[in-house]
mmCIF file of C-alpha atoms in Angstrom:
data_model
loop_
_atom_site.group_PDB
_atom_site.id
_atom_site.type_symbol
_atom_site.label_atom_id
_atom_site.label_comp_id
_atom_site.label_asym_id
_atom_site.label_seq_id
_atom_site.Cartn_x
_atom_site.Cartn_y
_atom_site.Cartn_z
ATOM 1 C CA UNK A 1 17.342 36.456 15.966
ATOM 2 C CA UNK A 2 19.662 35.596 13.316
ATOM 3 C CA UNK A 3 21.149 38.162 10.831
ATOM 4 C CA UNK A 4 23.421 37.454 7.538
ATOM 5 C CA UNK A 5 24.499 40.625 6.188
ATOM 6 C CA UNK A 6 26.591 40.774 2.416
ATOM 7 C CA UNK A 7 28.038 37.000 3.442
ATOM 8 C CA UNK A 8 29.919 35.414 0.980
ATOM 9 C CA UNK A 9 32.385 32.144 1.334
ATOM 10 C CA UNK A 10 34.757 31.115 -1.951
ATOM 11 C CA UNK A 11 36.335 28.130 -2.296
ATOM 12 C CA UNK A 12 39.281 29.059 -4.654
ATOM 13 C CA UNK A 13 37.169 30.033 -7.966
ATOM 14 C CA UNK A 14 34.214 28.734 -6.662
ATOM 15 C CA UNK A 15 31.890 30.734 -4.750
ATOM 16 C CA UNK A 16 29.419 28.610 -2.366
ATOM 17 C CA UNK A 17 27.655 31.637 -1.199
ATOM 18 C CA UNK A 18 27.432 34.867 -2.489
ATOM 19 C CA UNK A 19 26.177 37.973 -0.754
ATOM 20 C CA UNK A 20 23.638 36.658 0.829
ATOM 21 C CA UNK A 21 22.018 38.878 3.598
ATOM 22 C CA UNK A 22 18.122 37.694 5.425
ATOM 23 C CA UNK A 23 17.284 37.503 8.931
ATOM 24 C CA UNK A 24 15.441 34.944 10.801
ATOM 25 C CA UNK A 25 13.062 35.982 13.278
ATOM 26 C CA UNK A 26 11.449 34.444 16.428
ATOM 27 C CA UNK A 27 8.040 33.102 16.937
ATOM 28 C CA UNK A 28 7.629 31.417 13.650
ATOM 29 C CA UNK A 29 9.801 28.544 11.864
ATOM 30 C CA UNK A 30 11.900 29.142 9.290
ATOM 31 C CA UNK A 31 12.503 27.248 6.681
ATOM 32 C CA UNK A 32 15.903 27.169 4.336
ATOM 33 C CA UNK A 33 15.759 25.239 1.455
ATOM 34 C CA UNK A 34 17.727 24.935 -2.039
ATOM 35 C CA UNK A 35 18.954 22.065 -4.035
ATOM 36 C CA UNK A 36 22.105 20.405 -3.444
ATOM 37 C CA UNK A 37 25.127 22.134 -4.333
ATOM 38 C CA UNK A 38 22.955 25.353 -3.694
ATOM 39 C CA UNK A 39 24.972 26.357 -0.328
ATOM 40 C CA UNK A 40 23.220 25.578 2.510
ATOM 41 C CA UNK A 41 25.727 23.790 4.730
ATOM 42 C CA UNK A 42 28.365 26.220 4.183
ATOM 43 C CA UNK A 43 25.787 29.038 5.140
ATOM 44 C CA UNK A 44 25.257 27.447 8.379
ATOM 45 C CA UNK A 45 28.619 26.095 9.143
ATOM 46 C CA UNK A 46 29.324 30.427 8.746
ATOM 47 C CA UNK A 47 26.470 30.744 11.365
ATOM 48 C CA UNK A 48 28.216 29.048 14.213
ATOM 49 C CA UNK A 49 31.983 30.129 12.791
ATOM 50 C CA UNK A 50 32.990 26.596 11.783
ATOM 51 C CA UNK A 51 33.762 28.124 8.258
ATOM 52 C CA UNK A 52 35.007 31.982 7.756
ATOM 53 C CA UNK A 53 32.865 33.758 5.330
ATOM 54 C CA UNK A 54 35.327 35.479 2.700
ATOM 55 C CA UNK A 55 33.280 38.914 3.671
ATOM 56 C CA UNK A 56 30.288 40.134 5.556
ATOM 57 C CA UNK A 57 28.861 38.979 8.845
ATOM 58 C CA UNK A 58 26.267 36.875 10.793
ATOM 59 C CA UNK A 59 24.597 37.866 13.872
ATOM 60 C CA UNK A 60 23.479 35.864 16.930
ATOM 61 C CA UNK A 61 21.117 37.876 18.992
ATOM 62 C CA UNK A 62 24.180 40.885 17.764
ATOM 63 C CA UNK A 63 27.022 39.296 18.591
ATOM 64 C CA UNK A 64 29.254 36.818 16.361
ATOM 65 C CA UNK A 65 29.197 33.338 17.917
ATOM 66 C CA UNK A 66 32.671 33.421 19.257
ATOM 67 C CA UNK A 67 31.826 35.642 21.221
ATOM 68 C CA UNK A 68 28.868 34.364 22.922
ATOM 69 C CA UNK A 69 29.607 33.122 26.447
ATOM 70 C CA UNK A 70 28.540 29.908 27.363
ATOM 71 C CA UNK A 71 26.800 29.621 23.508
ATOM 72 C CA UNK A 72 25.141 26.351 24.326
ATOM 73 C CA UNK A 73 22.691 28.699 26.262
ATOM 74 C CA UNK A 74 22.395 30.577 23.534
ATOM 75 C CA UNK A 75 21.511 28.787 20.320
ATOM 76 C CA UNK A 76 21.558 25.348 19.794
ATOM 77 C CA UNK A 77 22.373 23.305 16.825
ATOM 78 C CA UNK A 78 22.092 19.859 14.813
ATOM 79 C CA UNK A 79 24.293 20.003 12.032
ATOM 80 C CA UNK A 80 26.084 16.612 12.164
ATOM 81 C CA UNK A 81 24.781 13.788 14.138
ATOM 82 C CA UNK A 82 27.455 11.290 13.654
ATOM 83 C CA UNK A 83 29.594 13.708 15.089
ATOM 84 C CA UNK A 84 29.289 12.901 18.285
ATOM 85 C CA UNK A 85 32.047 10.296 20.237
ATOM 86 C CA UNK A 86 30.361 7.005 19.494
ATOM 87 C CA UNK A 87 32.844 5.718 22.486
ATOM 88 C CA UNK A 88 31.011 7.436 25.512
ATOM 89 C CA UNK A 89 27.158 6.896 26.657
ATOM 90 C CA UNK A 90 24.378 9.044 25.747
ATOM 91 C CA UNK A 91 24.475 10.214 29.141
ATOM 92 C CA UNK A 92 28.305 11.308 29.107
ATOM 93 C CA UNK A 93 28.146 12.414 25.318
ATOM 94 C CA UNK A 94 25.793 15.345 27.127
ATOM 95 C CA UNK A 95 27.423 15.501 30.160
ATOM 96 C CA UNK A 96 30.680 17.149 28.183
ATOM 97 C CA UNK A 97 28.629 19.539 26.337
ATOM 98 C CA UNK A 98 26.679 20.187 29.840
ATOM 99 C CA UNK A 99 30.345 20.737 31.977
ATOM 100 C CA UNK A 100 31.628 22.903 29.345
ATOM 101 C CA UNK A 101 28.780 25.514 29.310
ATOM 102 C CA UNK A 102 28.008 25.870 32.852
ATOM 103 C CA UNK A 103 24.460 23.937 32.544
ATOM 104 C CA UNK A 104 23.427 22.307 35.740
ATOM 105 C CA UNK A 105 23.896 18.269 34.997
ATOM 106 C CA UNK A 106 20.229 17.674 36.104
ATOM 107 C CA UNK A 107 19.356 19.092 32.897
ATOM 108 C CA UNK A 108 21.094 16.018 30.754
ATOM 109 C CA UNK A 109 18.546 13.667 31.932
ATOM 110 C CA UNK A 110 16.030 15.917 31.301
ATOM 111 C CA UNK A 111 16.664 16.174 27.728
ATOM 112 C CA UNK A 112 17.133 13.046 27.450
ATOM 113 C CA UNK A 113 13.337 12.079 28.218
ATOM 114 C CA UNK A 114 12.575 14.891 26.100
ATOM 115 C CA UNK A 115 13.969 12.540 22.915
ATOM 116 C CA UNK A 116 12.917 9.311 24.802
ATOM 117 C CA UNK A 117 16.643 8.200 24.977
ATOM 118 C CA UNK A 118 16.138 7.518 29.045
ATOM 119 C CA UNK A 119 16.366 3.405 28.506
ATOM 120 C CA UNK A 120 19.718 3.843 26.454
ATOM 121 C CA UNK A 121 21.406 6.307 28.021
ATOM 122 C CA UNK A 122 24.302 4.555 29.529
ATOM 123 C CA UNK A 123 24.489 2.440 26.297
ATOM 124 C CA UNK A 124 27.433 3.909 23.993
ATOM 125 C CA UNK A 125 26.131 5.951 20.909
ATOM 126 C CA UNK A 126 28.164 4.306 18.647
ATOM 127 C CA UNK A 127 25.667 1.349 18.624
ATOM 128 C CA UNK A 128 22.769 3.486 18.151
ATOM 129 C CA UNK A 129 20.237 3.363 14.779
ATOM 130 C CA UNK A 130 20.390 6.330 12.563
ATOM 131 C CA UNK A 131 17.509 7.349 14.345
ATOM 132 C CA UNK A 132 18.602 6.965 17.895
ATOM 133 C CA UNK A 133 21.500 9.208 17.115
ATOM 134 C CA UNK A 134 19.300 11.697 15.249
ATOM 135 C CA UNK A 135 17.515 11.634 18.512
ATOM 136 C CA UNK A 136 20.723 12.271 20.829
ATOM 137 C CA UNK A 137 21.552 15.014 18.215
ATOM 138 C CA UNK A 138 18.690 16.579 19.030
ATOM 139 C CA UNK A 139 19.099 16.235 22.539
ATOM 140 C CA UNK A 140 22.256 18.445 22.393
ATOM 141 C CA UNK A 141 20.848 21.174 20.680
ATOM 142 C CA UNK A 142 18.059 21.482 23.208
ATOM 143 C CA UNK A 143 20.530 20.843 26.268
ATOM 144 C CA UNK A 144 21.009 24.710 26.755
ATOM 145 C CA UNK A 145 17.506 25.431 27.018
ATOM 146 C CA UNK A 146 18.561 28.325 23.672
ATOM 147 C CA UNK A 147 16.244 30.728 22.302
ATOM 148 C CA UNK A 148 17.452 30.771 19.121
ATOM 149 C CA UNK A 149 17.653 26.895 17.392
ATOM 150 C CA UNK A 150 19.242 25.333 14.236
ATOM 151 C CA UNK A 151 18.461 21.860 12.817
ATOM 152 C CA UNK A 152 19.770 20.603 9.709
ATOM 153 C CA UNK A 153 17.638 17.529 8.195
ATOM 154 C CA UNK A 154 16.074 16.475 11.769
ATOM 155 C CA UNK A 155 13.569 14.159 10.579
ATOM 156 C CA UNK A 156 16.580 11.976 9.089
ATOM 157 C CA UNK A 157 16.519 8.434 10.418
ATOM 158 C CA UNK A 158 13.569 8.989 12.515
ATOM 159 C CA UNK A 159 10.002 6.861 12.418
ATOM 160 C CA UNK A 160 6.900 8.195 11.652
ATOM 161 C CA UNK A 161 6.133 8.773 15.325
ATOM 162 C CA UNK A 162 9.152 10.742 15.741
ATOM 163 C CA UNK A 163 8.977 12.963 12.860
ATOM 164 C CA UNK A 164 5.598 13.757 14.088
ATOM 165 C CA UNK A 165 7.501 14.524 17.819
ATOM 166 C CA UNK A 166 10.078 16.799 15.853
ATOM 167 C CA UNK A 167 7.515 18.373 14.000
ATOM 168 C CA UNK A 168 5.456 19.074 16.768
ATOM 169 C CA UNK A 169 8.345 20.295 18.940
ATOM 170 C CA UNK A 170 9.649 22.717 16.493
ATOM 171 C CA UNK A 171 6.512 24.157 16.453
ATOM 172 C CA UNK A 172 6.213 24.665 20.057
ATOM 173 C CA UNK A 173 9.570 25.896 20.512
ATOM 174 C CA UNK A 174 8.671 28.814 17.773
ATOM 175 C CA UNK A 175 5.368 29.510 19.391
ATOM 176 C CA UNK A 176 6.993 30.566 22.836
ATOM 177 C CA UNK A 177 8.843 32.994 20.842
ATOM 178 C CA UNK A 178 11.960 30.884 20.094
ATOM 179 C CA UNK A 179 13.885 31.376 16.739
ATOM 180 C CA UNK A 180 13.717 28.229 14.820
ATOM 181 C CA UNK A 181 15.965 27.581 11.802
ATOM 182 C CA UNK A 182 15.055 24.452 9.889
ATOM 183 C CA UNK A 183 16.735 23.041 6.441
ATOM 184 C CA UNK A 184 15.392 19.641 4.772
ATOM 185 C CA UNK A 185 15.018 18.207 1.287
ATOM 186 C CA UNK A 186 11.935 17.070 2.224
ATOM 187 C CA UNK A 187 9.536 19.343 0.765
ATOM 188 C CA UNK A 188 5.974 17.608 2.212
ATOM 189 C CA UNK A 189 7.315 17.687 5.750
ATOM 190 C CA UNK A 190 8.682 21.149 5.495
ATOM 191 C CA UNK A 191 4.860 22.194 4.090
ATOM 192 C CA UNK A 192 3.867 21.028 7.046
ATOM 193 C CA UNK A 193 6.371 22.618 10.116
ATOM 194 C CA UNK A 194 7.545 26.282 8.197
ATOM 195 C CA UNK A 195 5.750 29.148 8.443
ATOM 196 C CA UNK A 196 8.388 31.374 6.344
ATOM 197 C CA UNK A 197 10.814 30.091 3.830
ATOM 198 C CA UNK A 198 14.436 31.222 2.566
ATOM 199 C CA UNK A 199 14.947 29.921 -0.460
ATOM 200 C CA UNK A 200 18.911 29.969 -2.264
ATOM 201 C CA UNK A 201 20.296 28.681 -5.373
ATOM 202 C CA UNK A 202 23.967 28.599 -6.337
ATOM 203 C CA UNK A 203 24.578 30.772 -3.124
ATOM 204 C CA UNK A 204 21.919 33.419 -3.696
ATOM 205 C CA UNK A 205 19.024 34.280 -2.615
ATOM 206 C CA UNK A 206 16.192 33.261 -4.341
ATOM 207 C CA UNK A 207 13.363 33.864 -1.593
ATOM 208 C CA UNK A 208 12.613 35.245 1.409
ATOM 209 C CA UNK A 209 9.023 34.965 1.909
ATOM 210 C CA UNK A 210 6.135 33.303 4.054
ATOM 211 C CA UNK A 211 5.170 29.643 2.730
ATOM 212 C CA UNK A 212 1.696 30.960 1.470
ATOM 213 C CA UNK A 213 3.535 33.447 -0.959
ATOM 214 C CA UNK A 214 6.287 31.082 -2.015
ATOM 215 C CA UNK A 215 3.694 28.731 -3.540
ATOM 216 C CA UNK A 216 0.935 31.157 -4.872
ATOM 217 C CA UNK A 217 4.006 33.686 -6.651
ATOM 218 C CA UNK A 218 5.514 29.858 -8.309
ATOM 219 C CA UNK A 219 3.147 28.017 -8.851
ATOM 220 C CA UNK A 220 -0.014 27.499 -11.317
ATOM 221 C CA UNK A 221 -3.356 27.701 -9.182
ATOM 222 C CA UNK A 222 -6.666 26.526 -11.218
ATOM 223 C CA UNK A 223 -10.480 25.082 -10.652
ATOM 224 C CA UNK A 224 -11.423 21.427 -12.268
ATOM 225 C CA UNK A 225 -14.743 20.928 -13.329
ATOM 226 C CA UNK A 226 -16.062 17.754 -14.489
ATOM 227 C CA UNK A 227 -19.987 17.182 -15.717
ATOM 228 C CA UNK A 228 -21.984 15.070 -17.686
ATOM 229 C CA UNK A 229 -23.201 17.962 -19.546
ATOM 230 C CA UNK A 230 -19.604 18.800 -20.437
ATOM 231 C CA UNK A 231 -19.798 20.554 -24.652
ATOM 232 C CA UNK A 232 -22.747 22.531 -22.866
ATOM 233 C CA UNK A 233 -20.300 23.841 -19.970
ATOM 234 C CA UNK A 234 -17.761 24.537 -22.428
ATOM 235 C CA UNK A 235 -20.076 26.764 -24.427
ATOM 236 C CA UNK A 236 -21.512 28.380 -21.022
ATOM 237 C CA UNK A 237 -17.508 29.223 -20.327
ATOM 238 C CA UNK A 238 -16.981 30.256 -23.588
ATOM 239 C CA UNK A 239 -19.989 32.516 -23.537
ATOM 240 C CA UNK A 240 -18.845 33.846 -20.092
ATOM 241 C CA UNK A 241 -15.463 35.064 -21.523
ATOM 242 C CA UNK A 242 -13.586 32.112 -19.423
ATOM 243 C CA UNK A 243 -11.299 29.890 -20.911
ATOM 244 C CA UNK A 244 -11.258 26.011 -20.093
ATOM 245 C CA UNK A 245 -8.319 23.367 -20.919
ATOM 246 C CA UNK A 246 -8.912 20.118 -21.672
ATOM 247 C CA UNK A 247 -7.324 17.697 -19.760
ATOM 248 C CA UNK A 248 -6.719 14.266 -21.951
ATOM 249 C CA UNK A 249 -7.691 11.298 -20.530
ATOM 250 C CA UNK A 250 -9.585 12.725 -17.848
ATOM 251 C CA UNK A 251 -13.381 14.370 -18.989
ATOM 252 C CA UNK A 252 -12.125 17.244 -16.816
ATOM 253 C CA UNK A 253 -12.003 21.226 -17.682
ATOM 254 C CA UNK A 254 -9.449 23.031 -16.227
ATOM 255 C CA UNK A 255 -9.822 26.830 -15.636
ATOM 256 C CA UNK A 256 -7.658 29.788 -14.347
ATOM 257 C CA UNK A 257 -8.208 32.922 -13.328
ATOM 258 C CA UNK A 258 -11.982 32.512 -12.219
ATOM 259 C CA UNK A 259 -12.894 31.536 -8.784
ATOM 260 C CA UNK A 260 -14.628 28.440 -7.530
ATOM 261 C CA UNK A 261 -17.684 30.027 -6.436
ATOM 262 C CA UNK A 262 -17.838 32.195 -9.356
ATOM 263 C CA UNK A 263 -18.024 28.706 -11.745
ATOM 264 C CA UNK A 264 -20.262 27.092 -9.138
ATOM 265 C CA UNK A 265 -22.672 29.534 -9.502
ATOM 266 C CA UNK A 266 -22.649 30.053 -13.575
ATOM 267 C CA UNK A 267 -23.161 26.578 -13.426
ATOM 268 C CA UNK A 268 -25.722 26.440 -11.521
ATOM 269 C CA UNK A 269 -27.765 29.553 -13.256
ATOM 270 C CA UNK A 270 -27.593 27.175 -16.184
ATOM 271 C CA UNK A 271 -28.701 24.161 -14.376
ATOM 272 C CA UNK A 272 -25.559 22.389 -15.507
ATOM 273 C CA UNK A 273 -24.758 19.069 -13.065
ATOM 274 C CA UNK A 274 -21.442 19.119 -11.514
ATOM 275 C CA UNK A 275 -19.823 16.160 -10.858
ATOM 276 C CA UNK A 276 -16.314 17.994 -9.721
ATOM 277 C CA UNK A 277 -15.831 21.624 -8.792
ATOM 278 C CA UNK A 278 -12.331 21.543 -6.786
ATOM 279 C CA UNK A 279 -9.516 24.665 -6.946
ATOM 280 C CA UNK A 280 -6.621 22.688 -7.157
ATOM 281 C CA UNK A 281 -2.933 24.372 -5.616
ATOM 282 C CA UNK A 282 0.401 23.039 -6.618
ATOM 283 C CA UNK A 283 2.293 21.582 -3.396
ATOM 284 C CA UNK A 284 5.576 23.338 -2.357
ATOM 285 C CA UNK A 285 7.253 20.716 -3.517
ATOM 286 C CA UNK A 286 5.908 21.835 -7.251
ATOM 287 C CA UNK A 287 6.809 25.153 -6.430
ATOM 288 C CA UNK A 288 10.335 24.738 -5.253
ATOM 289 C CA UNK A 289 10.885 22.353 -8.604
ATOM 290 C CA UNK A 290 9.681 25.771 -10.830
ATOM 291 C CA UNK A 291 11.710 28.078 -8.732
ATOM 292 C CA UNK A 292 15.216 26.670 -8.545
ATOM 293 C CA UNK A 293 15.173 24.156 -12.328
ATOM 294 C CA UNK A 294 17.558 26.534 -12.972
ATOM 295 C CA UNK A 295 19.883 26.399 -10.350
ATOM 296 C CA UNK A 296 20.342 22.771 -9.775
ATOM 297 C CA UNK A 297 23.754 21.815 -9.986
ATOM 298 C CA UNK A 298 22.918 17.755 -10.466
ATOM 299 C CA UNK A 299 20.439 16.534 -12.511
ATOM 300 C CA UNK A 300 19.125 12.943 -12.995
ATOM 301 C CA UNK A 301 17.792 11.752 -16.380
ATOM 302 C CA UNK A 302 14.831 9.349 -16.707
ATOM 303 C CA UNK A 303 16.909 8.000 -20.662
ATOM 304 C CA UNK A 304 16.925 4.527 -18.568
ATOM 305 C CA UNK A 305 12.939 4.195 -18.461
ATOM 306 C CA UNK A 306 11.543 4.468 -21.991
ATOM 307 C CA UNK A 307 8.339 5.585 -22.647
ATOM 308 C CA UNK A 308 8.872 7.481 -19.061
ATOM 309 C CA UNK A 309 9.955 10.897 -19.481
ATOM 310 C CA UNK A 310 9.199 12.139 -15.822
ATOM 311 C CA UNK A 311 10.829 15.551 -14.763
ATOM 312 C CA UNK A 312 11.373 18.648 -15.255
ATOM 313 C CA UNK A 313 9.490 19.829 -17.995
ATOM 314 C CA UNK A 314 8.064 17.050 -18.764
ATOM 315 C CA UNK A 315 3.975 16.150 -18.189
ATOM 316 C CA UNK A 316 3.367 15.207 -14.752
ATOM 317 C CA UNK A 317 6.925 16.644 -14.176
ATOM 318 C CA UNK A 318 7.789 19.228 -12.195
ATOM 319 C CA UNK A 319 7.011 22.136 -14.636
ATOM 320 C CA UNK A 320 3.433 20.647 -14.995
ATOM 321 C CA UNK A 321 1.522 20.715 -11.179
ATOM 322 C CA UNK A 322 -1.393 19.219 -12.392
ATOM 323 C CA UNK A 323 0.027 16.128 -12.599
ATOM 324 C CA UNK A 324 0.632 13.401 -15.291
ATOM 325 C CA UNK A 325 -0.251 14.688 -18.194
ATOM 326 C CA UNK A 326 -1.917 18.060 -16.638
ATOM 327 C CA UNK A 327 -1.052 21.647 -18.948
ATOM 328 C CA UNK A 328 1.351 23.206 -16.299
ATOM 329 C CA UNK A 329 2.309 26.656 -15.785
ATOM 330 C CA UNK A 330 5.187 26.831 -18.069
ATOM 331 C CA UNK A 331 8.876 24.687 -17.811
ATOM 332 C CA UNK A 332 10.822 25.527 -15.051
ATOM 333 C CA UNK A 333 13.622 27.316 -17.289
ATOM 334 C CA UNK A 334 11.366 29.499 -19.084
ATOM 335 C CA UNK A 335 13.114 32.237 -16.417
ATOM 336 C CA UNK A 336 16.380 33.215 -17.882
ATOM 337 C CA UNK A 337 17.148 35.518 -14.927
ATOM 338 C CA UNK A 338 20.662 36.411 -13.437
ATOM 339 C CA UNK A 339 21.340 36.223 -9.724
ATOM 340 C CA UNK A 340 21.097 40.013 -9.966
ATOM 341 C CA UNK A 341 17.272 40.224 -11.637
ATOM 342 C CA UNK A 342 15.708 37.528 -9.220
ATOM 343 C CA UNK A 343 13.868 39.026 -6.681
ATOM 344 C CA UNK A 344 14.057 38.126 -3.047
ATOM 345 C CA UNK A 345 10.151 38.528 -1.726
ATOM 346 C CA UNK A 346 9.960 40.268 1.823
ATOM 347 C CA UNK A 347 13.002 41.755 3.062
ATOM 348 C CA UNK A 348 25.474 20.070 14.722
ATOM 349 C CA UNK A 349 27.426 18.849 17.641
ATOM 350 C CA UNK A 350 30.835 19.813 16.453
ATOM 351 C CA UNK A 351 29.632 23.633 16.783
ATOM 352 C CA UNK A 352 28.607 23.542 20.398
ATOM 353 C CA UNK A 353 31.924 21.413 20.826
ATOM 354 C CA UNK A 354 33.572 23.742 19.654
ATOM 355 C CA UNK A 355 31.731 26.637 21.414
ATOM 356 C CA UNK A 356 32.186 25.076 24.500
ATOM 357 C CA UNK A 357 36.006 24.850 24.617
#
């Protein structure tokens, strides 16, 4: 397990991360997200002491990572992976790491069938794809055989079959009760590998919360309903005491706060033909937009594209999950609150290089 306790790193005036305390657990994977600027590679350079935090602490398994002995064995990590010496093999690039923490050298060809980097692995890594070194990256995290695992952007560089390999892995790994810690920018495949998300912005904490939660406590959730007999279902709703949106453009009725079955079955005690009856849920990456608008260092603006006002805030933006020109929830910036009134929901090579010396 992983524990941050009151850790906070400033960089003269500027504070990267401030006071930021979570824990991540084994058995599930945990996702750590936040826009750029927001912290997150300072927070997990502090994790394997490649930065000093200005105060508090961080906990591998209870001890600081310096002193871990042999910390290969211990936790693994993919923070960087140009870092490694793009003048020796695959092979020897592992074999160093291997020598330096005690782990028998059978165990760098193993790995390296794990990534399917066998047919390359005398071949020197400075030649490799993006992908082929995301791969070898990988395959030093894993070379300790660690319960507790850290990957920052792992799908980067890598094809659609190995993205579905790194998903699937990650997944494995957590279900044999490893700790896995996981940051990306990419929201859909994150959806798909985390089970529980930490969520900063500006070096806070924003969320600490299972993916399920994260979504349903940011994001709008409603039923569309579409029907021939569409004035009549509007006065059945209305009649009901449930309140439908149009939605321009469409012939659809959007409705919250009333359940699928519950319309299906007014509708169908008024004989009223449904052509659509589907609860629609915003996507994390809809909910992640709403949750951090305000803490998003760099922003883009669409000026360049006239008569295309896409983002934040803007319909089919990310303040608006029902897509182009859907009624959203409200603008992400609606929520004035300080660090101190958000809550927080539910409680690389180069750092095993430099735990192995």
């Amino acid at each position: 397990m992983i524990e941050l306790e009151g850790l906070t790193k400033r960089f003269g005036a500027k504070t990267a991360v401030d006071n930021l305390s979570f824990q991540v657990r084994p058995g599930v994977v945990t996702g750590f997200l936040g826009p750029n600027g927001a912290g997150k590679s300072t927070t997990m350079r502090m994790m394997l002491d490649l930065d000093n935090p200005t105060s508090g602490s961080v906990r591998i398994d209870g001890k600081h990572y310096r002193d871990l002995p042999e910390p290969l064995k211990y936790i693994g990590a993919l923070l960087d992976a140009k870092a490694m010496n793009g003048g020796r093999s695959a092979y020897n690039n592992l074999l160093c790491l291997a020598q330096s923490n005690r782990i028998p050298t059978s165990r760098v060809s193993e790995v390296l069938d794990l990534v399917g980097l066998t047919s390359v692995a005398k071949k020197k890594s400075k030649g490799f794809s993006l992908g082929m070194g995301q791969r070898l990256g990988i395959a030093s995290a894993l070379l300790g055989d660690p319960e507790i695992l850290m990957f920052d952007e792992p799908v980067n560089g890598l094809d659609p079959e190995g993205i579905l390999w790194i998903r699937n892995l990650m997944k494995g790994l957590a279900s044999e009760g490893r700790t896995i810690f996981v940051s990306s920018h990419l929201m859909s495949e994150m959806a798909l590998t985390a089970d529980h998300l930490i969520v900063i912005g500006q070096g806070w904490l924003l969320a600490d919360t299972s993916m399920a939660d994260f979504i349903q406590q940011n994001s709008r959730s409603f039923v569309r309903l579409r029907s021939p007999q569409q004035e009549r279902l509007k006065d059945v709703l209305h009649e009901a005491g449930i309140q439908a949106i149009d939605v321009p453009g469409a012939g659809a009725l959007e409705i919250d706060g009333a359940s699928s079955e519950q319309l299906g079955e007014l509708a169908a005690q008024h004989q009223i033909v449904l052509h659509e009856l589907s609860p629609q849920r915003a996507s994390l990456e809809e909910a992640f937009m709403r949750m951090t608008a305000d803490s998003v260092e760099y922003h883009a603006h669409s000026s360049a594209l006239p008569g295309h006002p896409i983002g934040p805030g803007q319909p089919g933006g990310y303040g608006h999950p029902g897509g182009p020109g859907q009624p959203g929830p409200g603008l992400p910036g609606d929520n004035p609150a300080r660090p101190a009134d958000v809550p927080a929901w539910g409680a690389g090579f180069d750092a095993q290089r430099k735990g192995g010396k």
